[in-house]
Amino acid sequence: MTPPIVAIDGPAGAGKSTVARQLARRLGFTMIDTGAIYRSVALAARRAQVAWDDDAGLQALLKSGLGLTFLPVPEADDAQRVLLNGRDVSAAIRTPEISRGASVVSARPVVRENLLGLQRELGRAAVNGAVLEGRDIGTVVFPDARVKFFLTASDEARAQRRHSELADKGLHLPLSEVLGDQRRRDRDDTERAISPLKAAPDAIVVDTTGLDLSEVVERCFQLARQGIERLPQP
Ligand code: DC
């Protein structure tokens, strides 16, 4: 039996990660950041010298097993570490270069098909329930998810959030560069032929522009709790 699944989809910078982490903590669910999986594929490919658009090379890499583990870090509140073959790659998968790579590999059908089973296994293995964050969770990975959110925000608000996050990590890029990069990634995500970014017809769309993310978490928590309690177990 599949545990209750909460899907959170939307473009980069809409607040998905923060909301997914805090929502999972409040519901007592496991948080699964599916973007980190695509990022890990891009990093693994780079390390194995497989080009991000080399379908045969990517297929071989994925078939040999990614060796991906998510570890919660309780002392760091909601943080989670990502291990690739036992090595901590949490920071290495967040560089601008690997962000570009993740965008390229995520458009390859061979990658999406290979990762579908993994994402479903991770969700089903979460005993109490799972919050999965991504682009196609409510449309493709778990179309029967109990509750679906589609988080969005204006281009400027999203770029501003990303700009501040990067500055917190010591990376000071011009806002215009962050905005330009974001628009390119949005275009790639929404225009790709396979599993493009779009809201599921039954998703609750939340525009987070100008909202404090703690308000968004509170609103999503109430809606998720109602959704989980209301529906019978499948
Ligand atoms: O959410 P993120 O920025 O960590 O995602 C990294 C890349 O992976 C981004 O280009 C979108 C893609 N992605 C995807 O295609 N499908 C998902 N379920 C999650 C991420």
Coordinates of C-alpha atoms and ligand atoms in Angstrom, one line a residue:
M1 CA 0.0 0.0 0.0
T2 CA 1.4 3.4 -1.0
P3 CA 1.8 5.8 2.0
P4 CA 0.2 9.2 1.7
I5 CA 2.1 11.3 -0.9
V6 CA 2.2 15.1 -1.1
A7 CA 3.4 16.5 -4.4
I8 CA 5.0 19.9 -4.7
D9 CA 5.8 21.1 -8.2
G10 CA 6.7 24.4 -9.7
P11 CA 9.5 26.4 -11.2
A12 CA 12.9 27.2 -9.6
G13 CA 12.7 29.8 -6.8
A14 CA 9.0 29.5 -6.1
G15 CA 9.9 28.3 -2.5
K16 CA 9.4 24.6 -3.1
S17 CA 12.4 23.4 -1.1
T18 CA 11.7 25.5 2.0
V19 CA 8.0 24.6 1.9
A20 CA 8.6 20.9 1.2
R21 CA 11.1 20.6 4.1
Q22 CA 9.0 22.4 6.6
L23 CA 5.8 20.7 5.5
A24 CA 7.5 17.2 5.7
R25 CA 8.7 18.0 9.2
R26 CA 5.3 19.2 10.4
L27 CA 3.5 16.2 8.9
G28 CA 6.1 13.7 10.2
F29 CA 6.8 12.7 6.5
T30 CA 10.0 12.0 4.6
M31 CA 11.1 14.8 2.3
I32 CA 12.3 13.7 -1.1
D33 CA 14.0 16.4 -3.3
T34 CA 13.8 14.9 -6.8
G35 CA 15.9 17.8 -8.2
A36 CA 18.8 16.5 -6.2
I37 CA 18.5 13.2 -8.0
Y38 CA 18.7 14.9 -11.5
R39 CA 21.6 17.0 -10.1
S40 CA 23.4 13.8 -8.9
V41 CA 23.0 12.3 -12.4
A42 CA 24.6 15.4 -13.9
L43 CA 27.5 15.2 -11.4
A44 CA 28.0 11.5 -11.8
A45 CA 28.1 11.9 -15.6
R46 CA 30.6 14.8 -15.3
R47 CA 32.9 12.6 -13.0
A48 CA 32.6 9.6 -15.4
Q49 CA 33.3 11.9 -18.4
V50 CA 29.9 11.1 -19.9
A51 CA 28.5 14.1 -21.9
W52 CA 25.1 15.3 -20.5
D53 CA 23.5 14.6 -23.9
D54 CA 25.1 11.2 -24.5
D55 CA 22.1 8.9 -24.2
A56 CA 24.0 5.6 -24.4
G57 CA 26.6 6.8 -21.9
L58 CA 23.8 8.0 -19.5
Q59 CA 22.0 4.8 -19.9
A60 CA 25.1 2.8 -18.9
L61 CA 25.8 5.1 -16.0
L62 CA 22.2 4.7 -14.7
K63 CA 22.2 0.9 -15.2
S64 CA 25.3 0.5 -13.2
G65 CA 23.4 2.1 -10.3
L66 CA 23.7 5.7 -9.0
G67 CA 24.4 4.7 -5.4
L68 CA 22.3 7.7 -4.1
T69 CA 21.4 8.1 -0.4
F70 CA 19.5 10.9 1.3
L71 CA 20.5 11.5 4.9
P72 CA 18.6 13.7 7.2
V73 CA 20.7 16.0 9.4
P74 CA 18.6 16.4 12.6
E75 CA 21.0 18.9 14.2
A76 CA 20.8 21.2 11.2
D77 CA 17.0 21.5 11.6
D78 CA 15.5 20.6 8.2
A79 CA 18.7 20.1 6.2
Q80 CA 19.4 16.9 4.3
R81 CA 22.7 15.5 2.9
V82 CA 23.0 13.7 -0.4
L83 CA 25.6 10.9 -0.8
L84 CA 26.7 9.6 -4.1
N85 CA 28.5 6.2 -3.7
G86 CA 29.0 7.1 0.0
R87 CA 30.5 10.5 -0.7
D88 CA 28.8 13.7 0.5
V89 CA 27.9 15.7 -2.7
S90 CA 25.4 18.1 -1.1
A91 CA 27.4 21.1 -2.0
A92 CA 28.9 19.7 -5.3
I93 CA 25.4 19.3 -6.8
R94 CA 24.5 22.9 -6.2
T95 CA 27.1 24.7 -8.3
P96 CA 25.9 26.8 -11.3
E97 CA 27.7 24.3 -13.7
I98 CA 25.8 21.3 -12.2
S99 CA 22.5 23.2 -12.3
R100 CA 23.0 23.6 -16.1
G101 CA 23.9 19.9 -16.3
A102 CA 20.8 18.9 -14.4
S103 CA 18.7 20.9 -16.8
V104 CA 20.3 19.1 -19.8
V105 CA 20.1 15.6 -18.4
S106 CA 16.5 16.1 -17.1
A107 CA 15.4 16.7 -20.7
R108 CA 16.8 13.3 -21.9
P109 CA 14.0 10.6 -22.0
V110 CA 16.5 7.9 -21.0
V111 CA 17.2 9.7 -17.8
R112 CA 13.6 10.4 -16.9
E113 CA 12.5 6.8 -17.6
N114 CA 15.3 5.5 -15.5
L115 CA 14.6 7.8 -12.6
L116 CA 10.8 7.2 -12.5
G117 CA 11.1 3.9 -10.7
L118 CA 13.6 5.2 -8.2
Q119 CA 11.4 8.2 -7.3
R120 CA 8.4 5.9 -6.8
E121 CA 10.4 3.5 -4.7
L122 CA 11.6 6.3 -2.5
G123 CA 8.1 7.6 -2.0
R124 CA 6.6 4.1 -1.3
A125 CA 9.4 3.3 1.2
A126 CA 8.5 6.3 3.3
V127 CA 6.6 4.6 6.1
N128 CA 4.6 7.5 7.4
G129 CA 4.3 9.4 4.1
A130 CA 6.4 11.5 1.8
V131 CA 6.5 15.0 0.5
L132 CA 8.1 14.9 -3.0
E133 CA 9.4 18.1 -4.5
G134 CA 10.0 18.4 -8.3
R135 CA 8.5 19.4 -11.6
D136 CA 6.4 16.4 -12.6
I137 CA 5.5 14.7 -9.3
G138 CA 1.8 15.4 -9.5
T139 CA 1.6 14.8 -13.3
V140 CA 3.8 11.8 -13.9
V141 CA 5.6 10.3 -10.8
F142 CA 2.6 10.2 -8.4
P143 CA -0.5 11.2 -10.5
D144 CA -2.6 9.7 -7.6
A145 CA -0.8 11.8 -4.9
R146 CA -3.2 12.6 -2.0
V147 CA -2.5 16.3 -2.1
K148 CA -0.8 18.3 -5.0
F149 CA 0.6 21.8 -4.7
F150 CA 1.9 23.9 -7.6
L151 CA 4.0 26.7 -6.2
T152 CA 4.7 29.7 -8.4
A153 CA 5.8 33.3 -8.2
S154 CA 6.7 36.2 -10.5
D155 CA 10.0 35.9 -12.4
E156 CA 11.5 38.8 -10.4
A157 CA 10.5 37.5 -7.0
R158 CA 12.0 34.1 -7.8
A159 CA 15.2 35.5 -9.1
Q160 CA 15.4 37.8 -6.0
R161 CA 15.1 34.7 -3.7
R162 CA 17.8 32.8 -5.7
H163 CA 20.0 35.9 -5.7
S164 CA 19.8 36.1 -1.9
E165 CA 20.4 32.4 -1.4
L166 CA 23.6 32.5 -3.6
A167 CA 24.8 35.6 -1.7
D168 CA 24.3 33.7 1.6
K169 CA 26.7 31.1 0.1
G170 CA 29.2 33.8 -0.8
L171 CA 28.4 33.8 -4.5
H172 CA 27.6 37.4 -5.5
L173 CA 26.2 37.4 -9.0
P174 CA 24.3 40.4 -10.7
L175 CA 20.6 40.0 -10.3
S176 CA 20.3 40.3 -14.1
E177 CA 22.5 37.2 -14.6
V178 CA 20.4 35.2 -12.1
L179 CA 17.2 36.3 -13.9
G180 CA 18.6 35.4 -17.3
D181 CA 19.8 32.0 -16.2
Q182 CA 16.4 31.4 -14.5
R183 CA 14.5 32.3 -17.7
R184 CA 16.6 29.9 -19.7
R185 CA 16.0 27.1 -17.3
D186 CA 12.2 27.9 -17.1
R187 CA 12.1 27.7 -20.9
D188 CA 14.0 24.3 -20.9
D189 CA 11.7 22.9 -18.2
T190 CA 8.4 24.0 -19.7
E191 CA 9.2 23.4 -23.4
R192 CA 10.9 19.9 -23.2
A193 CA 9.0 17.2 -24.9
I194 CA 8.9 14.7 -22.0
S195 CA 7.3 15.6 -18.7
P196 CA 7.3 19.4 -19.1
L197 CA 6.7 21.5 -16.1
K198 CA 3.0 22.2 -15.7
A199 CA 0.4 22.2 -13.0
A200 CA -1.7 19.0 -12.7
P201 CA -5.4 19.8 -13.3
D202 CA -6.1 18.9 -9.6
A203 CA -3.2 20.8 -8.1
I204 CA -3.7 23.6 -5.7
V205 CA -1.9 26.6 -7.2
V206 CA -0.1 28.8 -4.7
D207 CA 1.4 32.1 -5.9
T208 CA 4.1 32.9 -3.3
T209 CA 5.0 36.4 -4.8
G210 CA 5.3 38.8 -1.8
L211 CA 4.4 36.1 0.7
D212 CA 6.5 35.1 3.6
L213 CA 7.3 31.5 3.1
S214 CA 6.3 30.7 6.7
E215 CA 2.7 31.8 5.8
V216 CA 2.9 29.5 2.7
V217 CA 4.0 26.6 4.9
E218 CA 1.1 27.2 7.3
R219 CA -1.5 27.4 4.5
C220 CA -0.1 24.3 2.8
F221 CA 0.1 22.4 6.1
Q222 CA -3.6 23.0 6.8
L223 CA -4.6 22.0 3.3
A224 CA -2.4 18.9 3.3
R225 CA -3.8 17.8 6.6
Q226 CA -7.3 18.1 5.4
G227 CA -6.5 16.3 2.1
I228 CA -4.8 13.5 3.9
E229 CA -7.6 13.0 6.5
R230 CA -10.4 13.4 4.0
L231 CA -9.5 10.8 1.4
P232 CA -9.8 7.1 2.1
Q233 CA -6.5 5.1 1.8
P234 CA -6.2 3.8 -1.7
Ligands
DC1 O1 14.7 21.7 -8.4 P1 16.2 21.8 -8.9 O2 16.6 23.1 -9.4 O3 17.1 21.2 -7.9 O4 16.2 20.8 -10.2 C1 17.3 20.6 -11.0 C2 16.9 20.3 -12.4 O5 16.2 19.1 -12.5 C3 16.0 21.4 -13.1 O6 16.6 21.8 -14.3 C4 14.7 20.8 -13.2 C5 15.0 19.3 -13.2 N1 14.0 18.5 -12.6 C6 13.1 17.8 -13.3 O7 13.1 17.9 -14.6 N2 12.1 17.1 -12.8 C7 12.0 17.0 -11.4 N3 11.1 16.2 -10.9 C8 12.9 17.6 -10.6 C9 13.9 18.4 -11.2

